[in-house]
Amino acid sequence: MEVATKNHAELADIFNKDEDRVDWHDETLWWIRAKRDKSVHQLPEWEALREAASNIKFNVLSNLDIYLAQFEAAAKANGITVHWAADAQEHNEIVHGLLKEAKVTQMVKSKSMLTEECHLNDYLATHGIEVIDSDLGERIVQLAGEAPSHIVLPCIHKKKEEIGDLFHMYLGTPSNMSDPQFLTETARGSLRETFLTRKVALTGVNFAIAETGEFVVCTNEGNADMGAHLADVHIACMGIEKLIPNRDHLGVFLRLLTRSATGQPITTYSSHFKKPREGQEMHIVLVDNGRSVQLGREDFRNSLKCIRCGACMNTCPVYRRSGGHSYHTAVAGPIGSILAPNLDMRKYADLPFASTLCGSCSNVCPVKIDIHDQLYKWRQVLVKEGYTPKAKTVAMHVMATTLGSSTLYHAAGKMGRLTIKYAPFAVNNKLNPWYKNRDMPEAPKESFGEWYAKNRKK
């Protein structure tokens, strides 16, 4: 579920009202970033792996039609039924159709950001289908009636006491019980019954191999395996960009994925699904939902290299202190801010501006996506296309004019220094968003340009 009535800044204001939460959210994610750094520094070949992964993905995106056809043929030969969905609506209808064919009204689902993107749970609920998310973090936010706030750590915004209250309300744990071990055991017992009774299981896909027609699901909890192996029908949903050419390439990505995500050497479970077991149905739904449009945008096509590790979120100073829900889209953080405008420029026009453009996201990206450059380019596109608020659009044009003229630039600098010095109330007021959390600096006596002109001969 999405909050579509407020923009990022307004939603971030709500998150920032709880300063303690903001602080530990920030510190926890930075701790994970530090774990990532420690892990990758143990691999001398880390940068070579990043380069290899980036080139492999570039090859896939450049030949996507060929690899999709190859994967479909191999998957069908393996006994997998392949479905194609042009958009989220078609994806949801396909999944619902398979559930109706199986004559079930309940399904267990492991983590899948694609189904979050397509709002599958909400769609199925309106058609009388109960979905139980089996990833622990996903289950917690599902009980809370919320969307995941992070693609790897879905409930990172929740305190253990809040989780204890949810479990007390829905799973019958003792009141005020917030011991993580106890809560985990309770969730495990509840989910075990779900795994044993659901005839249909849905999983996401981390990687699909064109050469063999198989797909790989990476988890730390084993919940995808439990659901898929006990179900009569296994449905796997994937974006069309998840392909890699050969099984040999998988070794590159598995070494990058979890080190970037949590600092682990590898996921606890990297499960290969190639064909259904005897008596089981296996379906894979290949989803476009705007990806082919993004592929056609030369400045933004590299965003489709993303392997959903979440490293850019863990390092981003804006995400860490504004929370995932402030992005009002399935994939939050820097990567979400360059993916979402492709789906709806007007709805997500605020997100590329939710960044300092510091470049930390690009530095940690395991497939070398130029995230901060794309954020900047999206800003240009959104302003030119008229999707930004009038005030921002006018301000951008004024700034462009000013920065494009040395005369105007120097005049504006002098005016700014005089204003800060003699009329500080003009900038130190509630109408200036920067003033909410900081005081404007004292005005310098002269600009750097003036100082340099005076002193360069010395």
Coordinates of C-alpha atoms in Angstrom, one line a residue:
M1 CA 0.0 0.0 0.0
E2 CA 1.2 3.5 -0.8
V3 CA 0.8 6.9 0.7
A4 CA 0.1 9.0 -2.3
T5 CA -1.3 12.2 -0.8
K6 CA 2.0 13.7 0.5
N7 CA 5.4 14.2 -1.1
H8 CA 8.8 13.0 0.2
A9 CA 9.5 16.1 2.2
E10 CA 6.1 16.0 4.0
L11 CA 6.4 12.3 4.7
A12 CA 10.0 12.8 6.0
D13 CA 8.7 15.5 8.3
I14 CA 6.3 12.9 9.9
F15 CA 9.2 10.4 10.3
N16 CA 11.4 13.0 11.8
K17 CA 9.0 13.8 14.6
D18 CA 10.3 10.8 16.4
E19 CA 14.0 11.8 16.9
D20 CA 14.9 8.6 18.8
R21 CA 13.6 6.5 15.9
V22 CA 15.4 8.6 13.4
D23 CA 18.7 8.3 15.3
W24 CA 18.7 4.5 15.7
H25 CA 17.4 4.0 12.1
D26 CA 20.3 6.1 10.9
E27 CA 22.8 4.3 13.1
T28 CA 21.6 0.8 12.3
L29 CA 21.7 1.3 8.6
W30 CA 25.2 2.9 8.8
W31 CA 26.3 -0.1 10.9
I32 CA 25.2 -2.4 8.1
R33 CA 27.0 -0.2 5.6
A34 CA 30.2 -0.6 7.8
K35 CA 29.7 -4.4 7.7
R36 CA 29.5 -4.2 4.0
D37 CA 32.8 -2.2 3.8
K38 CA 34.6 -4.7 6.1
S39 CA 33.3 -7.6 4.0
V40 CA 34.2 -6.2 0.6
H41 CA 37.7 -5.1 1.8
Q42 CA 38.5 -8.7 2.3
L43 CA 38.2 -9.4 -1.4
P44 CA 41.1 -8.0 -3.4
E45 CA 39.1 -8.7 -6.6
W46 CA 36.0 -6.7 -5.4
E47 CA 36.3 -4.0 -8.1
A48 CA 36.9 -6.6 -10.8
L49 CA 33.7 -8.4 -9.7
R50 CA 31.8 -5.1 -9.9
E51 CA 33.1 -4.4 -13.3
A52 CA 32.3 -7.9 -14.5
A53 CA 28.8 -7.8 -13.1
S54 CA 28.2 -4.4 -14.7
N55 CA 29.4 -5.6 -18.1
I56 CA 27.3 -8.8 -17.9
K57 CA 24.2 -6.8 -17.2
F58 CA 25.1 -4.4 -20.0
N59 CA 25.3 -7.3 -22.3
V60 CA 21.9 -8.6 -21.1
L61 CA 20.2 -5.2 -21.5
S62 CA 21.7 -4.8 -25.0
N63 CA 20.4 -8.2 -26.1
L64 CA 17.4 -8.6 -23.8
D65 CA 15.0 -9.9 -26.5
I66 CA 17.4 -12.7 -27.4
Y67 CA 18.0 -13.8 -23.8
L68 CA 14.3 -13.6 -23.0
A69 CA 13.5 -15.9 -26.0
Q70 CA 16.3 -18.2 -25.0
F71 CA 15.1 -18.4 -21.4
E72 CA 11.5 -19.0 -22.4
A73 CA 12.5 -21.9 -24.7
A74 CA 14.7 -23.5 -22.0
A75 CA 12.2 -23.1 -19.2
K76 CA 9.4 -24.6 -21.3
A77 CA 11.7 -27.5 -22.2
N78 CA 12.2 -28.0 -18.4
G79 CA 8.4 -28.3 -17.9
I80 CA 7.8 -24.7 -16.6
T81 CA 4.8 -22.8 -17.8
V82 CA 5.9 -19.3 -18.9
H83 CA 3.5 -16.3 -18.8
W84 CA 4.1 -12.8 -20.0
A85 CA 2.7 -9.7 -18.4
A86 CA 2.9 -6.2 -20.0
D87 CA 2.0 -4.4 -16.8
A88 CA 1.1 -4.7 -13.1
Q89 CA -2.6 -5.3 -13.9
E90 CA -1.9 -8.2 -16.3
H91 CA 0.6 -9.7 -13.8
N92 CA -2.0 -9.6 -11.0
E93 CA -4.7 -11.1 -13.3
I94 CA -2.3 -13.9 -14.3
V95 CA -1.6 -14.8 -10.7
H96 CA -5.3 -14.6 -9.7
G97 CA -6.1 -16.8 -12.7
L98 CA -3.7 -19.5 -11.5
L99 CA -5.2 -19.4 -8.0
K100 CA -8.6 -19.8 -9.5
E101 CA -7.5 -22.8 -11.5
A102 CA -6.0 -24.3 -8.4
K103 CA -9.3 -23.7 -6.6
V104 CA -7.7 -22.0 -3.6
T105 CA -8.4 -18.9 -1.6
Q106 CA -5.1 -18.8 0.3
M107 CA -1.5 -18.5 -0.7
V108 CA 1.9 -18.2 1.0
K109 CA 4.4 -15.8 -0.5
S110 CA 8.1 -15.2 0.1
K111 CA 9.7 -11.8 -0.5
S112 CA 9.1 -10.3 -3.9
M113 CA 9.6 -6.6 -4.5
L114 CA 8.0 -7.1 -7.9
T115 CA 4.7 -8.1 -6.3
E116 CA 5.0 -5.1 -4.0
E117 CA 5.5 -2.9 -7.1
C118 CA 2.4 -4.5 -8.7
H119 CA 0.3 -4.3 -5.4
L120 CA -0.5 -8.0 -5.7
N121 CA -1.6 -8.5 -2.1
D122 CA -4.1 -5.7 -2.2
Y123 CA -5.4 -6.9 -5.6
L124 CA -5.9 -10.5 -4.4
A125 CA -7.5 -9.3 -1.1
T126 CA -10.2 -7.5 -3.2
H127 CA -10.9 -10.9 -4.9
G128 CA -11.2 -12.9 -1.7
I129 CA -7.7 -14.3 -1.6
E130 CA -5.7 -14.4 1.6
V131 CA -1.9 -13.9 1.2
I132 CA 0.5 -14.7 4.0
D133 CA 4.0 -13.2 3.7
S134 CA 6.5 -15.8 5.0
D135 CA 9.6 -13.6 5.2
L136 CA 9.7 -12.5 8.9
G137 CA 10.2 -8.8 8.2
E138 CA 7.5 -8.8 5.5
R139 CA 5.1 -10.6 7.8
I140 CA 5.7 -8.0 10.5
V141 CA 4.8 -5.1 8.2
Q142 CA 1.9 -7.1 6.8
L143 CA 0.4 -7.5 10.3
A144 CA 1.0 -3.7 10.8
G145 CA -0.9 -2.9 7.6
E146 CA 2.2 -1.3 6.1
A147 CA 4.4 -1.7 3.1
P148 CA 8.1 -2.7 3.4
S149 CA 10.3 0.3 4.1
H150 CA 13.5 -1.4 2.8
I151 CA 14.0 -4.0 0.1
V152 CA 16.2 -6.2 2.2
L153 CA 15.2 -5.2 5.7
P154 CA 11.4 -4.6 5.4
C155 CA 10.7 -3.7 9.0
I156 CA 13.9 -1.8 9.8
H157 CA 11.7 1.2 10.9
K158 CA 10.0 -0.9 13.6
K159 CA 11.1 -1.1 17.3
K160 CA 11.1 -4.5 18.9
E161 CA 8.5 -3.3 21.4
E162 CA 6.2 -2.4 18.5
I163 CA 6.7 -5.8 17.0
G164 CA 5.9 -7.4 20.4
D165 CA 2.6 -5.4 20.5
L166 CA 1.7 -6.7 16.9
F167 CA 2.5 -10.3 17.9
H168 CA 0.4 -9.9 21.0
M169 CA -2.5 -8.6 19.0
Y170 CA -2.3 -11.1 16.1
L171 CA -0.3 -14.1 17.3
G172 CA -1.3 -14.3 21.0
T173 CA 2.1 -13.7 22.6
P174 CA 2.2 -12.3 26.2
S175 CA 1.7 -8.6 26.6
N176 CA 4.9 -6.5 26.7
M177 CA 7.0 -9.4 25.4
S178 CA 9.7 -7.9 23.1
D179 CA 12.4 -10.5 23.3
P180 CA 13.6 -11.1 19.6
Q181 CA 14.3 -14.8 20.1
F182 CA 10.9 -15.4 21.6
L183 CA 9.1 -13.4 18.9
T184 CA 11.1 -15.2 16.1
E185 CA 10.1 -18.6 17.5
T186 CA 6.5 -17.5 17.7
A187 CA 6.6 -16.4 14.1
R188 CA 8.3 -19.7 13.1
G189 CA 5.5 -21.7 14.7
S190 CA 2.8 -19.7 13.1
L191 CA 4.3 -19.8 9.7
R192 CA 5.0 -23.6 9.9
E193 CA 1.3 -24.2 9.9
T194 CA 0.9 -21.9 6.9
F195 CA 3.6 -23.8 4.9
L196 CA 1.9 -27.1 5.6
T197 CA -1.6 -26.0 4.6
R198 CA -1.1 -23.8 1.5
K199 CA -1.3 -25.5 -1.8
V200 CA 0.1 -22.5 -3.8
A201 CA 3.3 -20.7 -3.1
L202 CA 4.7 -17.6 -4.8
T203 CA 8.3 -16.6 -4.8
G204 CA 10.3 -13.8 -6.3
V205 CA 13.3 -14.3 -8.5
N206 CA 16.8 -13.0 -7.8
F207 CA 18.4 -14.3 -11.0
A208 CA 17.1 -16.2 -14.1
I209 CA 19.6 -18.0 -16.3
A210 CA 18.9 -17.8 -20.0
E211 CA 21.1 -20.7 -20.8
T212 CA 19.3 -23.3 -18.6
G213 CA 15.9 -21.9 -18.1
E214 CA 16.3 -22.1 -14.3
F215 CA 15.9 -19.4 -11.7
V216 CA 17.5 -18.7 -8.4
V217 CA 15.9 -17.4 -5.2
C218 CA 18.2 -16.1 -2.4
T219 CA 17.0 -16.0 1.2
N220 CA 18.4 -16.1 4.7
E221 CA 15.4 -17.7 6.3
G222 CA 14.6 -20.6 3.9
N223 CA 11.0 -19.5 3.7
A224 CA 11.0 -19.6 -0.1
D225 CA 12.1 -23.2 -0.1
M226 CA 9.5 -24.2 2.6
G227 CA 6.7 -22.7 0.6
A228 CA 7.8 -23.9 -2.8
H229 CA 8.7 -27.4 -1.9
L230 CA 5.5 -28.1 0.1
A231 CA 3.1 -26.5 -2.4
D232 CA 1.4 -28.2 -5.3
V233 CA 1.7 -25.0 -7.4
H234 CA 4.8 -22.8 -7.4
I235 CA 4.4 -19.4 -9.0
A236 CA 7.6 -17.3 -9.5
C237 CA 7.3 -13.7 -10.6
M238 CA 10.2 -11.7 -12.1
G239 CA 11.0 -8.5 -13.9
I240 CA 12.3 -9.1 -17.4
E241 CA 15.7 -7.5 -16.4
K242 CA 16.6 -10.3 -13.9
L243 CA 18.2 -12.4 -16.6
I244 CA 21.9 -13.4 -16.8
P245 CA 23.2 -15.3 -19.8
N246 CA 25.0 -18.3 -18.2
R247 CA 25.1 -20.3 -15.0
D248 CA 28.8 -19.5 -14.8
H249 CA 27.9 -15.8 -14.3
L250 CA 25.9 -16.6 -11.2
G251 CA 29.1 -16.9 -9.2
V252 CA 29.9 -13.3 -9.8
F253 CA 26.5 -12.0 -8.6
L254 CA 26.2 -14.2 -5.6
R255 CA 29.5 -13.0 -4.3
L256 CA 28.4 -9.4 -4.8
L257 CA 24.7 -9.6 -3.6
T258 CA 24.9 -10.3 0.1
R259 CA 28.2 -8.6 0.8
S260 CA 26.5 -5.5 -0.5
A261 CA 23.3 -6.1 1.3
T262 CA 24.2 -7.2 4.8
G263 CA 28.0 -7.8 4.8
Q264 CA 27.5 -11.6 4.6
P265 CA 29.8 -13.7 2.3
I266 CA 26.7 -15.3 0.7
T267 CA 23.0 -15.8 1.4
T268 CA 22.2 -18.7 3.7
Y269 CA 20.0 -20.2 1.0
S270 CA 20.7 -19.8 -2.8
S271 CA 18.0 -22.1 -4.2
H272 CA 17.9 -23.2 -7.8
F273 CA 14.6 -24.1 -9.4
K274 CA 14.8 -25.7 -12.8
K275 CA 11.8 -27.9 -13.2
P276 CA 8.7 -28.9 -11.2
R277 CA 8.9 -32.1 -9.1
E278 CA 6.6 -34.9 -10.2
G279 CA 2.9 -33.9 -9.6
Q280 CA 3.8 -30.2 -9.1
E281 CA 3.0 -27.3 -11.4
M282 CA 5.6 -24.6 -11.8
H283 CA 4.8 -21.2 -13.4
I284 CA 7.0 -18.2 -14.1
V285 CA 5.5 -14.8 -14.8
L286 CA 7.8 -12.4 -16.8
V287 CA 6.8 -8.8 -16.2
D288 CA 7.6 -5.7 -18.1
N289 CA 5.7 -2.9 -16.3
G290 CA 7.6 -0.1 -17.7
R291 CA 11.0 -1.8 -18.0
S292 CA 11.1 -1.7 -21.8
V293 CA 10.4 2.1 -21.6
Q294 CA 13.3 2.5 -19.2
L295 CA 15.4 0.4 -21.5
G296 CA 14.7 2.9 -24.3
R297 CA 15.9 5.9 -22.1
E298 CA 19.6 6.1 -22.9
D299 CA 20.4 8.1 -19.7
F300 CA 18.4 5.8 -17.4
R301 CA 18.7 2.3 -18.9
N302 CA 21.5 1.3 -16.6
S303 CA 19.1 1.5 -13.6
L304 CA 17.8 -1.9 -14.9
K305 CA 21.1 -3.5 -13.8
C306 CA 19.9 -3.3 -10.2
I307 CA 20.1 -6.6 -8.2
R308 CA 18.1 -5.2 -5.3
C309 CA 20.8 -5.4 -2.7
G310 CA 19.8 -2.2 -0.8
A311 CA 23.4 -0.9 -0.5
C312 CA 22.4 2.5 -1.8
M313 CA 19.7 2.8 0.9
N314 CA 22.1 1.8 3.7
T315 CA 24.6 4.5 2.7
C316 CA 22.2 7.3 1.7
P317 CA 22.1 10.1 4.3
V318 CA 18.7 11.2 3.1
Y319 CA 17.1 7.7 3.3
R320 CA 18.7 6.9 6.6
R321 CA 17.1 10.0 8.2
S322 CA 13.8 10.1 6.3
G323 CA 12.7 6.4 6.3
G324 CA 11.6 4.2 3.4
H325 CA 7.9 5.1 3.6
S326 CA 8.7 8.8 2.8
Y327 CA 9.4 7.6 -0.8
H328 CA 5.8 6.5 -1.3
T329 CA 6.8 3.8 -3.8
A330 CA 7.7 0.0 -3.5
V331 CA 11.4 0.5 -4.0
A332 CA 12.6 3.3 -1.8
G333 CA 16.0 5.1 -1.5
P334 CA 18.3 6.3 -4.3
I335 CA 17.5 3.4 -6.7
G336 CA 13.8 3.8 -6.3
S337 CA 14.1 7.5 -7.0
I338 CA 15.4 6.7 -10.5
L339 CA 13.1 3.8 -11.2
A340 CA 9.8 5.3 -10.0
P341 CA 9.7 8.4 -12.3
N342 CA 9.8 6.0 -15.2
L343 CA 6.5 4.6 -14.1
D344 CA 4.8 7.9 -13.4
M345 CA 6.7 11.2 -13.7
R346 CA 4.0 13.3 -12.2
K347 CA 3.4 11.1 -9.1
Y348 CA 7.1 10.6 -8.4
A349 CA 8.5 13.9 -9.5
D350 CA 9.6 14.7 -5.9
L351 CA 11.9 11.7 -5.5
P352 CA 14.9 12.6 -7.6
F353 CA 15.1 15.8 -5.4
A354 CA 15.3 13.7 -2.3
S355 CA 19.1 13.5 -2.5
T356 CA 22.2 15.4 -1.8
L357 CA 23.9 14.0 -5.0
C358 CA 26.9 13.1 -2.8
G359 CA 27.6 10.0 -4.9
S360 CA 27.8 7.5 -2.1
C361 CA 25.1 5.4 -3.7
S362 CA 27.1 5.0 -6.9
N363 CA 30.2 4.2 -5.0
V364 CA 28.7 1.2 -3.2
C365 CA 26.5 -0.1 -6.0
P366 CA 27.7 -3.6 -6.9
V367 CA 26.8 -3.3 -10.5
K368 CA 28.2 0.2 -10.9
I369 CA 24.9 2.1 -11.7
D370 CA 25.6 5.8 -11.9
I371 CA 22.7 6.5 -9.5
H372 CA 23.6 10.0 -8.5
D373 CA 24.1 11.1 -12.1
Q374 CA 20.7 9.7 -13.0
L375 CA 19.1 11.5 -10.1
Y376 CA 20.5 14.7 -11.5
K377 CA 19.4 13.9 -15.0
W378 CA 15.9 13.1 -13.8
R379 CA 15.7 16.5 -12.2
Q380 CA 16.5 18.1 -15.5
V381 CA 13.9 16.0 -17.3
L382 CA 11.2 16.6 -14.7
V383 CA 11.7 20.4 -14.8
K384 CA 11.7 20.5 -18.6
E385 CA 8.6 18.4 -18.8
G386 CA 6.8 20.6 -16.3
Y387 CA 6.2 17.9 -13.6
T388 CA 7.7 19.9 -10.8
P389 CA 5.8 22.5 -8.7
K390 CA 5.5 25.9 -10.3
A391 CA 7.6 27.5 -7.6
K392 CA 10.4 25.0 -8.0
T393 CA 10.3 25.3 -11.8
V394 CA 10.5 29.1 -11.7
A395 CA 13.3 28.8 -9.1
M396 CA 15.3 26.4 -11.3
H397 CA 14.9 28.7 -14.4
V398 CA 16.0 31.7 -12.3
M399 CA 19.0 29.8 -11.0
A400 CA 19.9 28.6 -14.5
T401 CA 19.8 32.2 -15.8
T402 CA 21.9 33.5 -12.8
L403 CA 24.5 30.7 -13.0
G404 CA 24.7 31.2 -16.8
S405 CA 25.7 34.9 -16.5
S406 CA 28.8 36.0 -14.6
T407 CA 27.4 39.5 -14.2
L408 CA 24.2 38.2 -12.6
Y409 CA 26.1 35.6 -10.6
H410 CA 28.3 38.2 -9.0
A411 CA 25.4 40.6 -8.4
A412 CA 23.4 37.9 -6.7
G413 CA 26.3 37.0 -4.5
K414 CA 26.7 40.6 -3.3
M415 CA 23.0 40.9 -2.8
G416 CA 22.9 37.7 -0.8
R417 CA 25.8 38.8 1.5
L418 CA 24.2 42.2 2.1
T419 CA 20.9 40.6 2.9
I420 CA 22.4 38.1 5.4
K421 CA 24.4 40.9 7.0
Y422 CA 21.8 43.7 7.2
A423 CA 18.4 41.9 6.9
P424 CA 18.9 38.3 8.2
F425 CA 15.2 38.0 8.9
A426 CA 14.7 37.8 5.2
V427 CA 16.3 34.3 5.2
N428 CA 16.1 33.3 8.8
N429 CA 12.3 32.6 8.8
K430 CA 9.8 29.8 8.6
L431 CA 9.4 30.3 4.8
N432 CA 12.9 29.1 4.3
P433 CA 13.0 25.3 4.7
W434 CA 16.8 25.4 5.4
Y435 CA 16.1 27.5 8.5
K436 CA 14.0 24.7 10.1
N437 CA 17.1 22.9 11.3
R438 CA 20.0 25.3 10.9
D439 CA 21.0 29.0 11.2
M440 CA 22.3 30.7 8.1
P441 CA 26.1 31.5 8.3
E442 CA 27.5 34.9 8.9
A443 CA 28.1 36.8 5.6
P444 CA 31.7 36.8 4.4
K445 CA 33.3 40.2 3.9
E446 CA 34.0 39.3 0.3
S447 CA 33.4 36.5 -2.2
F448 CA 36.1 34.1 -3.2
G449 CA 36.3 35.7 -6.6
E450 CA 36.9 39.1 -5.1
W451 CA 39.5 37.7 -2.7
Y452 CA 41.3 35.8 -5.6
A453 CA 41.3 38.9 -7.8
K454 CA 42.9 40.9 -5.0
N455 CA 45.5 38.3 -4.0
R456 CA 46.5 36.2 -7.1
K457 CA 49.5 38.4 -7.8
K458 CA 51.0 37.8 -4.4

